[in-house]
Tab-separated table of C-alpha atoms and ligand atoms in Angstrom:
chain	number	residue	atom	x	y	z
A	1	MET	CA	8.927	28.126	12.396
A	2	ALA	CA	7.463	25.050	14.034
A	3	ARG	CA	9.332	21.831	13.501
A	4	ARG	CA	8.154	19.554	10.719
A	5	LYS	CA	6.210	16.462	11.726
A	6	ILE	CA	7.297	13.051	10.502
A	7	ALA	CA	5.045	10.051	11.114
A	8	LEU	CA	6.431	6.538	10.965
A	9	ILE	CA	3.774	3.887	10.422
A	10	GLY	CA	5.370	0.688	11.647
A	11	ALA	CA	7.784	0.895	14.562
A	12	GLY	CA	9.675	-2.334	13.962
A	13	GLN	CA	13.298	-2.716	12.889
A	14	ILE	CA	13.181	-0.149	10.087
A	15	GLY	CA	10.745	2.163	11.925
A	16	GLY	CA	12.991	2.399	14.999
A	17	THR	CA	16.092	3.026	12.898
A	18	LEU	CA	14.239	5.722	10.937
A	19	ALA	CA	13.249	7.486	14.152
A	20	HIS	CA	16.822	7.465	15.426
A	21	LEU	CA	18.275	8.780	12.153
A	22	ILE	CA	15.619	11.502	11.892
A	23	GLY	CA	16.497	12.600	15.432
A	24	LEU	CA	20.241	12.635	14.769
A	25	LYS	CA	19.659	14.694	11.611
A	26	GLU	CA	17.128	17.000	13.336
A	27	LEU	CA	14.672	16.677	10.455
A	28	GLY	CA	11.640	17.207	12.684
A	29	ASP	CA	9.458	15.809	15.450
A	30	VAL	CA	8.647	12.119	15.163
A	31	VAL	CA	5.467	10.148	15.747
A	32	LEU	CA	5.874	6.381	15.796
A	33	PHE	CA	2.691	4.434	15.114
A	34	ASP	CA	2.301	0.669	15.487
A	35	ILE	CA	-0.466	-1.790	16.300
A	36	ALA	CA	1.868	-3.514	18.783
A	37	ASP	CA	0.919	-1.376	21.789
A	38	GLY	CA	3.911	-0.305	23.862
A	39	VAL	CA	6.483	-0.768	21.089
A	40	PRO	CA	6.171	2.701	19.490
A	41	GLN	CA	5.947	4.304	22.932
A	42	GLY	CA	8.979	2.383	24.197
A	43	LYS	CA	11.137	3.090	21.139
A	44	GLY	CA	10.108	6.750	21.157
A	45	LEU	CA	11.077	7.146	24.808
A	46	ASP	CA	14.364	5.261	24.347
A	47	ILE	CA	15.405	7.486	21.427
A	48	ALA	CA	14.286	10.641	23.266
A	49	GLU	CA	16.573	9.595	26.122
A	50	SER	CA	19.511	9.464	23.697
A	51	ALA	CA	18.948	13.088	22.658
A	52	PRO	CA	20.731	14.648	25.665
A	53	VAL	CA	23.788	12.497	24.886
A	54	ASP	CA	23.911	13.287	21.177
A	55	GLY	CA	22.570	16.814	21.594
A	56	PHE	CA	19.643	16.892	19.206
A	57	ASP	CA	16.276	18.608	19.568
A	58	ALA	CA	13.238	16.623	18.523
A	59	ASN	CA	10.127	15.239	20.204
A	60	PHE	CA	9.269	11.550	19.962
A	61	LYS	CA	5.792	10.245	20.531
A	62	GLY	CA	4.582	6.658	20.254
A	63	SER	CA	0.968	5.762	19.606
A	64	SER	CA	-1.433	3.074	18.461
A	65	ASP	CA	-4.055	5.636	17.486
A	66	TYR	CA	-4.014	7.026	13.945
A	67	ALA	CA	-5.114	10.439	15.285
A	68	ALA	CA	-1.465	10.874	16.392
A	69	ILE	CA	-0.301	11.256	12.757
A	70	LYS	CA	-2.664	14.202	12.193
A	71	GLY	CA	-1.156	16.871	9.953
A	72	ALA	CA	2.144	15.014	9.356
A	73	ASP	CA	4.374	16.560	6.664
A	74	VAL	CA	6.059	13.255	5.844
A	75	ILE	CA	4.894	9.695	6.467
A	76	ILE	CA	7.163	6.690	6.103
A	77	VAL	CA	5.368	3.354	5.964
A	78	THR	CA	7.030	0.125	7.074
A	79	ALA	CA	3.967	-1.547	8.596
A	80	GLY	CA	3.645	-5.180	7.645
A	81	VAL	CA	5.743	-8.306	7.823
A	82	PRO	CA	9.288	-8.759	6.536
A	83	ARG	CA	10.448	-11.931	4.804
A	84	LYS	CA	12.269	-14.865	6.368
A	85	PRO	CA	14.853	-17.141	4.708
A	86	GLY	CA	13.358	-19.006	1.743
A	87	MET	CA	10.687	-16.369	1.117
A	88	SER	CA	10.587	-13.958	-1.798
A	89	ARG	CA	9.238	-10.428	-1.361
A	90	ASP	CA	6.245	-11.536	-3.425
A	91	ASP	CA	5.259	-14.086	-0.758
A	92	LEU	CA	4.247	-11.159	1.457
A	93	VAL	CA	1.580	-9.766	-0.850
A	94	GLY	CA	-1.523	-11.242	0.842
A	95	ILE	CA	-0.701	-10.105	4.376
A	96	ASN	CA	0.806	-6.747	3.530
A	97	LEU	CA	-1.983	-5.715	1.146
A	98	LYS	CA	-4.421	-5.869	4.081
A	99	VAL	CA	-2.006	-3.778	6.129
A	100	MET	CA	-1.840	-1.179	3.326
A	101	GLU	CA	-5.626	-0.932	3.367
A	102	SER	CA	-5.711	0.073	7.039
A	103	VAL	CA	-2.654	2.348	6.701
A	104	GLY	CA	-4.259	4.006	3.659
A	105	ALA	CA	-7.453	4.702	5.603
A	106	GLY	CA	-5.428	6.278	8.438
A	107	ILE	CA	-3.493	8.527	6.061
A	108	LYS	CA	-6.642	9.519	4.174
A	109	GLN	CA	-8.345	10.577	7.392
A	110	TYR	CA	-5.512	12.313	9.208
A	111	ALA	CA	-2.750	13.401	6.822
A	112	PRO	CA	-4.003	13.515	3.227
A	113	ASP	CA	-1.462	16.179	2.237
A	114	ALA	CA	1.643	14.382	3.517
A	115	PHE	CA	4.526	13.251	1.322
A	116	VAL	CA	4.403	9.483	1.741
A	117	ILE	CA	7.323	7.097	1.366
A	118	CYS	CA	6.406	3.410	1.324
A	119	ILE	CA	8.954	0.726	2.219
A	120	THR	CA	6.676	-2.278	2.803
A	121	ASN	CA	7.246	-5.201	0.410
A	122	PRO	CA	6.560	-6.294	-2.233
A	123	LEU	CA	7.350	-2.640	-2.762
A	124	ASP	CA	6.102	-1.702	-6.222
A	125	ALA	CA	2.709	-3.337	-5.674
A	126	MET	CA	2.304	-2.070	-2.099
A	127	VAL	CA	3.005	1.566	-3.015
A	128	TRP	CA	0.571	1.246	-5.927
A	129	ALA	CA	-2.165	-0.068	-3.610
A	130	LEU	CA	-1.399	2.464	-0.870
A	131	GLN	CA	-1.802	5.374	-3.295
A	132	LYS	CA	-5.269	4.082	-4.133
A	133	PHE	CA	-6.315	3.259	-0.555
A	134	ALA	CA	-5.160	6.679	0.720
A	135	ASN	CA	-6.311	8.525	-2.412
A	136	LEU	CA	-3.025	10.454	-2.551
A	137	LYS	CA	-1.945	12.659	-5.422
A	138	PRO	CA	0.482	10.548	-7.500
A	139	ASN	CA	3.304	13.091	-7.038
A	140	LYS	CA	2.987	12.855	-3.225
A	141	ILE	CA	3.820	9.171	-2.833
A	142	VAL	CA	6.903	7.154	-3.724
A	143	GLY	CA	8.308	3.767	-2.901
A	144	MET	CA	11.791	3.332	-1.456
A	145	ALA	CA	13.782	0.720	-3.333
A	146	GLY	CA	16.067	2.303	-5.921
A	147	VAL	CA	18.125	4.298	-3.423
A	148	LEU	CA	18.725	1.108	-1.426
A	149	ASP	CA	19.449	-1.113	-4.432
A	150	SER	CA	21.790	1.556	-5.823
A	151	ALA	CA	23.516	1.876	-2.440
A	152	ARG	CA	24.138	-1.877	-2.433
A	153	PHE	CA	25.517	-1.686	-5.970
A	154	ARG	CA	27.710	1.285	-4.949
A	155	HIS	CA	28.982	-0.547	-1.879
A	156	PHE	CA	30.055	-3.595	-3.899
A	157	LEU	CA	31.732	-1.333	-6.488
A	158	THR	CA	33.496	0.583	-3.725
A	159	GLU	CA	34.937	-2.694	-2.437
A	160	GLU	CA	35.940	-3.804	-5.936
A	161	PHE	CA	37.799	-0.577	-6.772
A	162	GLY	CA	39.131	0.315	-3.321
A	163	VAL	CA	37.904	3.912	-3.659
A	164	SER	CA	35.676	6.119	-1.532
A	165	ALA	CA	31.945	5.417	-1.652
A	166	LYS	CA	31.515	9.159	-2.162
A	167	ASP	CA	33.028	8.871	-5.633
A	168	VAL	CA	30.990	5.889	-6.768
A	169	SER	CA	27.663	6.654	-8.320
A	170	ALA	CA	25.367	3.946	-9.596
A	171	PHE	CA	21.769	3.438	-10.289
A	172	VAL	CA	19.336	0.626	-10.292
A	173	LEU	CA	15.904	0.953	-11.905
A	174	GLY	CA	12.865	-1.253	-12.408
A	175	GLY	CA	10.955	-3.213	-9.802
A	176	HIS	CA	12.376	-4.100	-6.372
A	177	GLY	CA	12.778	-7.792	-7.067
A	178	ASP	CA	15.289	-10.193	-8.532
A	179	ASP	CA	14.563	-8.680	-11.973
A	180	MET	CA	15.676	-5.194	-10.940
A	181	VAL	CA	17.774	-3.358	-13.533
A	182	PRO	CA	21.258	-2.242	-12.392
A	183	LEU	CA	22.403	0.150	-15.116
A	184	VAL	CA	26.077	-0.533	-15.715
A	185	ARG	CA	26.415	2.107	-18.448
A	186	TYR	CA	25.161	4.868	-16.187
A	187	SER	CA	27.224	3.845	-13.155
A	188	THR	CA	30.515	5.626	-12.625
A	189	VAL	CA	33.592	6.215	-10.506
A	190	ALA	CA	34.138	9.997	-10.439
A	191	GLY	CA	32.191	10.266	-13.687
A	192	ILE	CA	34.012	7.428	-15.479
A	193	PRO	CA	31.425	4.843	-16.635
A	194	LEU	CA	31.948	1.202	-15.628
A	195	PRO	CA	32.495	-0.041	-19.232
A	196	ASP	CA	35.393	2.458	-19.528
A	197	LEU	CA	36.843	1.181	-16.255
A	198	VAL	CA	36.781	-2.340	-17.730
A	199	ASP	CA	38.677	-0.999	-20.796
A	200	MET	CA	41.135	0.738	-18.461
A	201	GLY	CA	41.878	-2.601	-16.752
A	202	TRP	CA	40.427	-1.592	-13.358
A	203	THR	CA	38.122	-4.594	-13.369
A	204	THR	CA	36.692	-7.201	-15.724
A	205	LYS	CA	33.290	-7.638	-17.301
A	206	GLU	CA	32.900	-10.918	-15.385
A	207	LYS	CA	33.466	-9.146	-12.071
A	208	ILE	CA	30.916	-6.460	-12.928
A	209	ASP	CA	28.427	-9.162	-13.946
A	210	ALA	CA	28.943	-10.884	-10.589
A	211	ILE	CA	28.411	-7.562	-8.753
A	212	VAL	CA	25.207	-6.951	-10.702
A	213	GLU	CA	23.962	-10.390	-9.683
A	214	ARG	CA	24.914	-9.826	-6.034
A	215	THR	CA	23.065	-6.483	-6.122
A	216	ARG	CA	19.923	-8.147	-7.442
A	217	LYS	CA	20.028	-10.656	-4.595
A	218	GLY	CA	21.286	-8.110	-2.034
A	219	GLY	CA	18.150	-8.193	0.119
A	220	GLY	CA	18.121	-11.990	0.188
A	221	GLU	CA	21.796	-12.084	1.228
A	222	ILE	CA	20.921	-10.110	4.368
A	223	VAL	CA	17.768	-12.178	5.074
A	224	ASN	CA	19.861	-15.373	4.937
A	225	LEU	CA	22.398	-13.935	7.350
A	226	LEU	CA	19.908	-12.453	9.838
A	227	LYS	CA	17.479	-15.402	9.651
A	228	THR	CA	14.862	-13.519	11.725
A	229	GLY	CA	13.930	-10.663	9.384
A	230	SER	CA	15.229	-8.443	6.632
A	231	ALA	CA	17.634	-5.523	6.275
A	232	PHE	CA	16.926	-2.352	8.205
A	233	TYR	CA	19.920	0.007	8.496
A	234	ALA	CA	20.417	0.695	4.786
A	235	PRO	CA	16.669	0.754	4.015
A	236	ALA	CA	16.143	3.325	6.776
A	237	ALA	CA	19.077	5.483	5.629
A	238	SER	CA	17.727	5.381	2.068
A	239	ALA	CA	14.223	6.502	3.049
A	240	VAL	CA	15.622	9.277	5.241
A	241	SER	CA	17.577	10.676	2.273
A	242	MET	CA	14.297	10.801	0.316
A	243	ALA	CA	12.435	12.500	3.189
A	244	GLU	CA	15.269	15.004	3.562
A	245	ALA	CA	15.125	15.835	-0.161
A	246	TYR	CA	11.437	16.698	0.238
A	247	LEU	CA	11.691	18.574	3.536
A	248	LYS	CA	14.682	20.666	2.405
A	249	ASP	CA	13.534	21.101	-1.220
A	250	GLN	CA	16.881	19.648	-2.321
A	251	LYS	CA	15.768	18.676	-5.856
A	252	ARG	CA	17.772	15.483	-5.530
A	253	VAL	CA	17.773	13.035	-8.411
A	254	LEU	CA	17.010	9.685	-6.807
A	255	PRO	CA	15.768	6.378	-8.172
A	256	CYS	CA	12.339	5.842	-6.594
A	257	ALA	CA	9.270	3.757	-7.305
A	258	ALA	CA	7.179	6.548	-8.814
A	259	HIS	CA	3.751	6.693	-10.409
A	260	LEU	CA	4.075	6.553	-14.193
A	261	SER	CA	1.371	7.887	-16.447
A	262	GLY	CA	2.842	7.286	-19.879
A	263	GLU	CA	6.551	7.762	-19.117
A	264	TYR	CA	8.599	4.737	-20.190
A	265	GLY	CA	5.410	3.610	-21.988
A	266	VAL	CA	3.878	2.639	-18.634
A	267	LYS	CA	0.464	3.662	-17.319
A	268	ASP	CA	-0.799	3.611	-13.714
A	269	MET	CA	2.036	1.608	-12.235
A	270	PHE	CA	4.755	2.410	-9.721
A	271	VAL	CA	8.185	1.299	-10.822
A	272	GLY	CA	11.754	2.396	-10.086
A	273	VAL	CA	12.879	5.332	-12.239
A	274	PRO	CA	15.022	8.401	-11.523
A	275	VAL	CA	12.946	11.298	-10.204
A	276	VAL	CA	13.619	14.799	-8.901
A	277	ILE	CA	12.403	15.164	-5.309
A	278	GLY	CA	11.769	18.647	-3.933
A	279	ALA	CA	9.168	20.527	-1.911
A	280	LYS	CA	6.400	19.573	-4.346
A	281	GLY	CA	7.147	15.859	-3.990
A	282	VAL	CA	7.997	14.127	-7.257
A	283	GLU	CA	8.726	17.190	-9.376
A	284	ARG	CA	10.001	15.446	-12.464
A	285	ILE	CA	10.382	11.970	-13.866
A	286	VAL	CA	13.652	11.469	-15.692
A	287	GLU	CA	13.279	9.335	-18.815
A	288	VAL	CA	16.598	7.601	-19.388
A	289	LYS	CA	17.346	6.252	-22.860
A	290	PHE	CA	17.802	2.483	-22.738
A	291	ASN	CA	19.769	0.368	-25.168
A	292	ALA	CA	18.203	-2.867	-26.449
A	293	GLU	CA	19.538	-5.032	-23.597
A	294	GLU	CA	18.411	-2.548	-20.916
A	295	LYS	CA	15.009	-2.254	-22.576
A	296	ASP	CA	14.567	-6.031	-22.335
A	297	MET	CA	15.608	-6.092	-18.678
A	298	PHE	CA	13.214	-3.220	-17.861
A	299	ALA	CA	10.355	-4.981	-19.699
A	300	LYS	CA	11.006	-8.195	-17.753
A	301	SER	CA	11.003	-6.283	-14.477
A	302	LEU	CA	7.767	-4.506	-15.438
A	303	ALA	CA	6.131	-7.845	-16.181
A	304	SER	CA	6.949	-9.026	-12.637
A	305	VAL	CA	5.420	-5.855	-11.143
A	306	GLU	CA	2.357	-6.258	-13.372
A	307	GLY	CA	1.947	-9.812	-12.056
A	308	LEU	CA	1.970	-8.541	-8.477
A	309	ILE	CA	-0.559	-5.816	-9.228
A	310	HIS	CA	-2.766	-8.434	-10.837
A	311	ALA	CA	-2.487	-10.530	-7.660
A	312	CYS	CA	-3.518	-7.486	-5.570
A	313	LYS	CA	-6.578	-6.948	-7.747
A	314	GLU	CA	-7.551	-10.598	-7.345
A	315	ILE	CA	-7.251	-10.372	-3.566
A	316	ASN	CA	-9.051	-7.036	-3.309
A	317	PRO	CA	-11.449	-6.414	-6.206
A	318	ALA	CA	-11.957	-2.807	-5.012
A	319	LEU	CA	-8.527	-2.129	-6.584
A	320	LYS	CA	-9.681	-3.120	-10.090
B	401	LIG	N1	-0.490	-1.307	11.228
B	401	LIG	C1	0.622	-0.782	11.791
B	401	LIG	N2	1.724	-1.499	12.052
B	401	LIG	C2	1.705	-2.792	11.724
B	401	LIG	C3	0.589	-3.417	11.118
B	401	LIG	C4	-0.553	-2.607	10.885
B	401	LIG	N3	-1.652	-3.113	10.337
B	401	LIG	N4	0.892	-4.714	10.907
B	401	LIG	C5	2.141	-4.906	11.346
B	401	LIG	N5	2.629	-3.747	11.852
B	401	LIG	C6	3.924	-3.483	12.454
B	401	LIG	C7	4.440	-4.634	13.307
B	401	LIG	O1	3.851	-4.599	14.597
B	401	LIG	C8	5.940	-4.333	13.335
B	401	LIG	O2	6.316	-3.572	14.477
B	401	LIG	O3	4.897	-3.314	11.441
B	401	LIG	C9	6.167	-3.502	12.064
B	401	LIG	C10	7.116	-4.154	11.064
B	401	LIG	O4	8.354	-4.223	11.659
B	401	LIG	P1	9.347	-5.467	11.457
B	401	LIG	O5	8.572	-6.740	11.580
B	401	LIG	O6	10.518	-5.256	12.360
B	401	LIG	O7	9.769	-5.334	9.925
B	401	LIG	P2	10.859	-4.348	9.264
B	401	LIG	O8	12.165	-5.050	9.188
B	401	LIG	O9	10.790	-3.020	9.913
B	401	LIG	O10	10.288	-4.293	7.761
B	401	LIG	C11	9.041	-3.710	7.478
B	401	LIG	O11	9.689	-3.183	5.236
B	401	LIG	O12	11.547	-3.857	3.989
B	401	LIG	C12	10.192	-4.052	4.238
B	401	LIG	O13	9.907	-6.384	3.719
B	401	LIG	C13	9.951	-5.439	4.762
B	401	LIG	O14	7.582	-5.343	4.493
B	401	LIG	C14	8.633	-5.266	5.444
B	401	LIG	C15	8.707	-3.833	6.001
């Protein structure tokens, strides 16, 4: 069987890290696309030259011509600009919406059947617009945010409890902004929910509250440290786990920004919810039961995403 083809649109910090991880995991051949001529070619060649050392088989091609993504099985989109200190993800909407329009046209022409994972911010609005620009089936496009936000939550919990990250499971739903919804009740250490761990004296409610707040601001914490851009290692790892679930038909249950058509009472929006990812793309949307407090948090997060979608429609009336 021929190797699968994975196209990366945007060969910046996240794009380069994606290419390297995909090579190390031998998920398929990689095409890096970027408008900055030379960058995708240079990164592709550099990673290809690491293959003899690490012993993986994959081809890497860099291009500034959309024809290079023709027939891709998976496309991961990071094209656009990242935020700098003092900026919110929402400040990127004007610039990145234009980028989504050109990326959407490229996908529509050359790889309309691909499974598309969008990472560009502000995530929930950009994935919504990209689905429309590329005219993709709603089950073949997701946004990467929940896996990353949950990984941040899991990392902080791992540090708090001094246990292996493998045994900490957590999930964060809602939009990928400061109103995201870390679900304490559904987060566990080896199956033991966090509220029980508070009762058992492993931690305190105050400490969990502080971790929830740090998770919400997790992206900003990295931006303030890096000063020149935003996080890229954990975002890339998160998107690769989603691509792997699709390519290997793993049926993984992952929080993703998925198209909702009535689930959670939401219509024609992308927002972070748990989904099953397998060979058919988004195979199932998991409708978690919220308590009153979680319902309020989710509604607040939805309102923020709605505001961003409204802003997109104002900028580009074709999206109305
Ligand atoms: N088409 C293709 N590539 C583009 C376009 C475009 N229209 N516009 C910009 N790019 C490329 C840039 O040339 C750059 O190489 O997108 C790349 C973005 O890379 P970085 O600036 O390094 O940003 P990165 O850290 O990878 O983040 C990308 O993901 O997490 C989000 O907020 C982040 O929106 C940002 C995106």
